[in-house]
XYZ file of C-alpha atoms in Angstrom:
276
model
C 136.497 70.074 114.255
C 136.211 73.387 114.836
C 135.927 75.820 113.582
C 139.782 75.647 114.003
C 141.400 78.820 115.545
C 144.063 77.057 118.379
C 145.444 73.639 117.471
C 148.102 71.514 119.671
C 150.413 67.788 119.658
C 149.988 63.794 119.003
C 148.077 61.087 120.427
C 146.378 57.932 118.776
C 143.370 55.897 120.077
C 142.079 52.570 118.949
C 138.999 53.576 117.298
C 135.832 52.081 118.944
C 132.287 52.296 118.244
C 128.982 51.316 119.820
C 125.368 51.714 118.668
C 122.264 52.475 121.060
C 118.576 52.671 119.930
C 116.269 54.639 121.190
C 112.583 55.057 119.906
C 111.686 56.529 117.412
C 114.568 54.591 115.736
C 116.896 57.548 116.385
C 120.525 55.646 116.660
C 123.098 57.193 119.115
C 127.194 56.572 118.647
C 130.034 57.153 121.067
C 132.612 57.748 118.338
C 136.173 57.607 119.451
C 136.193 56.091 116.021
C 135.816 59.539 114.526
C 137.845 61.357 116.816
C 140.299 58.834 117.013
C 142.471 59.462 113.609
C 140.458 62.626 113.491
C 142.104 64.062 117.027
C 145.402 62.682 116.220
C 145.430 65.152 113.198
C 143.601 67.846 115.202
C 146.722 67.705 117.100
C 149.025 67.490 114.800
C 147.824 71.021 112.983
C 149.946 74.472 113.845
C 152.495 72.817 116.652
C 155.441 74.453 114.585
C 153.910 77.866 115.253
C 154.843 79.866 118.723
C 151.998 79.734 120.841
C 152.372 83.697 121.649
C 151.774 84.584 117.981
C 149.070 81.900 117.576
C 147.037 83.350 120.605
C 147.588 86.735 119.972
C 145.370 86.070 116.202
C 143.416 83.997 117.557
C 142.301 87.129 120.162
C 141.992 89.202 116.801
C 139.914 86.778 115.409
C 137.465 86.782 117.916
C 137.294 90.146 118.513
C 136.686 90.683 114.803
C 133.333 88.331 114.818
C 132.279 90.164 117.796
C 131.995 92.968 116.296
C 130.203 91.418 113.069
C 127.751 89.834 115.148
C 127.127 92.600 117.572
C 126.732 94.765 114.051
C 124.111 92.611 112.820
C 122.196 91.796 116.081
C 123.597 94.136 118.824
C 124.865 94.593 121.898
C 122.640 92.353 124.375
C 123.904 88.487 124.277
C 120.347 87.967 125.595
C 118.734 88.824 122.418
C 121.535 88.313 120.397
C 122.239 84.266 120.445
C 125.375 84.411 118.375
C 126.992 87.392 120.499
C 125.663 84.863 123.473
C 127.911 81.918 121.830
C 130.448 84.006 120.878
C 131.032 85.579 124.259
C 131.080 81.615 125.945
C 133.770 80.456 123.765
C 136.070 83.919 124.967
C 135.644 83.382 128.472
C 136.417 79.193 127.693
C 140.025 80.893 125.969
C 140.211 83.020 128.738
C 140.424 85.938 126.582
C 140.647 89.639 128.769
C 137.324 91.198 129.473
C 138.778 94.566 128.789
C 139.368 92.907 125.096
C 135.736 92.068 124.641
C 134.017 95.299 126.450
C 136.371 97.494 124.118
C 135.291 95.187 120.621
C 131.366 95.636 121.510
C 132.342 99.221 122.695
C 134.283 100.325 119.293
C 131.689 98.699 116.924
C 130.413 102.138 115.058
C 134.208 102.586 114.182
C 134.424 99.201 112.621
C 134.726 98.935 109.019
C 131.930 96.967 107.451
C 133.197 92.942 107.214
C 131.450 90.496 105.041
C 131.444 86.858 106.341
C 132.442 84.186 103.511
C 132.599 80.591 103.026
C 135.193 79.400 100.562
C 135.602 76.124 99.180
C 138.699 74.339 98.314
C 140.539 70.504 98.371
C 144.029 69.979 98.935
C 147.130 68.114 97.508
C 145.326 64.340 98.225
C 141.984 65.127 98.003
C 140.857 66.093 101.588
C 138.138 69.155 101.384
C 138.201 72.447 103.337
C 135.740 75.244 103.976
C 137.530 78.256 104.894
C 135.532 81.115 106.709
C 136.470 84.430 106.005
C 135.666 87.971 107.513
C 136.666 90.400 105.571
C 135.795 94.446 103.994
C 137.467 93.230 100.369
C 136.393 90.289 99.243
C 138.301 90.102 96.045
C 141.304 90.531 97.728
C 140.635 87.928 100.440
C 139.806 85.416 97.473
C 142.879 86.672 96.375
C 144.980 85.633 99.011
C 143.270 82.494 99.543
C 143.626 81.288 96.190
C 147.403 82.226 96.485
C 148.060 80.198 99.440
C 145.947 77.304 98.237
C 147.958 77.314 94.696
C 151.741 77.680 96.855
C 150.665 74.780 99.012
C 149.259 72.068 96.169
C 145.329 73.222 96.647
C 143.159 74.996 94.976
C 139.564 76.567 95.172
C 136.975 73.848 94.546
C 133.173 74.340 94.817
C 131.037 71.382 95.814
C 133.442 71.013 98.958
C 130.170 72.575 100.737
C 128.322 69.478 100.270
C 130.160 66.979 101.840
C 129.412 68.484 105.452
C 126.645 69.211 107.640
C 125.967 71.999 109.294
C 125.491 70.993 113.228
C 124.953 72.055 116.690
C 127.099 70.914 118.992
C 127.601 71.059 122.539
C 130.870 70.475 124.150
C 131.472 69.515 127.556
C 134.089 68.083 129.622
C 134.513 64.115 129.444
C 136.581 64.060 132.923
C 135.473 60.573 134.567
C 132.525 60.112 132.371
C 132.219 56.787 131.091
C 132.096 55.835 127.236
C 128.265 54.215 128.706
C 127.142 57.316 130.671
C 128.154 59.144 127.942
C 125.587 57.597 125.478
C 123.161 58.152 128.327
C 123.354 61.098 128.268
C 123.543 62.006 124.441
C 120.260 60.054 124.538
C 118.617 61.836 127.682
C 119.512 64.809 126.062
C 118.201 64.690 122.340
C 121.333 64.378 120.365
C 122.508 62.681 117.709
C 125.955 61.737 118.647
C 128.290 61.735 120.903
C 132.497 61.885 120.267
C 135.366 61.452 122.674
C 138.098 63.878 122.115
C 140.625 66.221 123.768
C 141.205 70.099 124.394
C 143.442 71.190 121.506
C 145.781 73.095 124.489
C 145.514 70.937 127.750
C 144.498 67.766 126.146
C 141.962 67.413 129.056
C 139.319 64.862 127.742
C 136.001 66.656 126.011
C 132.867 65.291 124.654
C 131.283 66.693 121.887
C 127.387 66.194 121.454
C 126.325 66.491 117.893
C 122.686 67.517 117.158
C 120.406 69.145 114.607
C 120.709 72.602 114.210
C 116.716 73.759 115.461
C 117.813 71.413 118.613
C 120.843 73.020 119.860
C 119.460 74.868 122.906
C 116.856 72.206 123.861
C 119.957 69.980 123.745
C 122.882 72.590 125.780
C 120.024 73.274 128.640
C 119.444 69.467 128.516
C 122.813 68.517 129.186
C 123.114 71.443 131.537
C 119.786 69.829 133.855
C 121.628 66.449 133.646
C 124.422 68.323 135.571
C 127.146 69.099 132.702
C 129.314 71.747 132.535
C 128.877 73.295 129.112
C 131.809 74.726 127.453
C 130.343 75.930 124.181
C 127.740 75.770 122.039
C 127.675 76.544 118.533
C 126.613 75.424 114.846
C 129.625 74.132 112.990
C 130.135 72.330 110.074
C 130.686 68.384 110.638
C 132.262 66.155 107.627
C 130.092 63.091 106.520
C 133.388 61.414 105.622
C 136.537 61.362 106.552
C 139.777 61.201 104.178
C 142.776 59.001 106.051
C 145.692 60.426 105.293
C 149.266 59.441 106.132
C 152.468 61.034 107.670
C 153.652 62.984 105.116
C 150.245 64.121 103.881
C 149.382 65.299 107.286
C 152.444 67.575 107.031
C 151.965 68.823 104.260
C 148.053 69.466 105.040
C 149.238 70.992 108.356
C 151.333 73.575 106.275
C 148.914 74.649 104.306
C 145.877 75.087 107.045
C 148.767 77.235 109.113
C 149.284 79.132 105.992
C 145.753 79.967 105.291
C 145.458 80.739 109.191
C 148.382 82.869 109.193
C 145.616 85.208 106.782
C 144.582 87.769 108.506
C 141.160 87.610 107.117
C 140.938 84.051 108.005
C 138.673 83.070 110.790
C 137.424 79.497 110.854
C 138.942 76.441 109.143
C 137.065 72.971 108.508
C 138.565 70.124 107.203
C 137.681 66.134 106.744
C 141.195 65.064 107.535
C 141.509 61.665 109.318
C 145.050 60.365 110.263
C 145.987 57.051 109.598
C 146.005 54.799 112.665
């Protein structure tokens, strides 16, 4: 889930899931079981793209939110939390520092950029929230709209309400067992805890999912009980996911690398699951 800017290739994994309580009745998962068909399509999305090309927007992206954030809460990642996240997840894609000192440098140039949500469900029924930043909305509607119609979707409001918005915390899963792992989630205050895999290097990740208004306690948590954090950041999380098979994966996978081939396109959600 994220956000979704890089995406990479194919694995499967029997899906698994255990249960821990904790007081007060707070109940803690390990959920391969989500990730499981859920990372297979994760992989699956934007292989047919070159890499180059895919990196090279996915820079643009990111220095395009910079901006936007830095517009709205300025310069100082120490006062500004979303410049703060925002900065983490360049240096995690290893993005040039020259890149990011020149986006926060050449904000006053910067056209004013709205940031948009748009809802929409594709051929099969799975939903999609795609983020937009953009200084015309119309015309980014527009586009989106286009794409969605020439790939079997279409706008659809209401998508919105079948995810929650989340913090999570993302650190690497390298010889950490599926039992330390709910140890952790539960030293650390979250909610749940999924298995899954860098979309490039397919290195192992864990993903710690927790409320919103928790999502620092939780990172500087994680970071006392001696994890590495990768990122931080609220993202939107399906309550359900949609199995789809072969051919609908394909076809979804066309249209999200359509709609990310947008320029205005930033961020793309989906509740995709493959089929086992």
């Amino acid at each position: 889930m994220a956000g979704r800017v890089v995406l990479g290739a194919i694995r499967t994994v029997r899906p698994i899931e255990r249960v821990w309580r904790c007081p007060p009745y707070r109940a803690v998962h390990l959920s391969s079981a989500l990730c499981a068909g859920h990372n297979k399509w994760s992989k699956v999305k934007h292989i047919k793209g070159p890499k180059d090309a895919a990196r090279g927007r996915m820079i643009n992206r990111f220095v395009m939110l910079i901006k936007n954030v830095v517009k709205e809460g300025g310069p100082n990642p120490d006062m500004n939390l979303n410049l703060a996240h925002l900065l983490e997840q360049c240096r995690n894609k290893n993005i040039p520092k020259a890149t990011i000192e020149n986006a926060i440098k050449n904000v006053e140039k910067a056209k004013s950029m709205s940031q948009l949500m748009f809802e929409a469900r594709g051929p099969g029924g799975y939903l999609l929230l795609i983020e937009v930043l953009t200084d015309n909305s119309t015309r980014s509607k527009q586009d989106v709209r286009s794409i969605l119609s020439k790939n079997g979707g279409m706008l659809s409001e209401g998508a919105l309400f079948n995810f929650n918005k989340k913090g999570v915390v993302v650190v690497p899963g390298q010889n950490v067992t599926a039992d330390r792992a709910l140890e952790l989630a539960i030293e650390a205050g979250a909610e749940d805890v999924q298995e899954t895999e860098d979309e490039e290097d397919e290195a192992p990740l864990l993903r710690f999912i927790c409320d919103n208004a928790d999502l620092r306690e939780v990172r500087a948590s994680l970071e006392e009980l001696g994890m590495k954090v990768m990122s931080s950041d609220s993202e939107f999380v399906p309550r359900d996911l949609l199995p789809l098979d072969q051919e609908q994966l394909e076809a979804a996978s066309a249209l999200i690398e359509a709609l990310s081939d947008c320029p205005d396109v930033v961020r793309i959600w989906d509740n995709i699951q493959a089929l086992s």
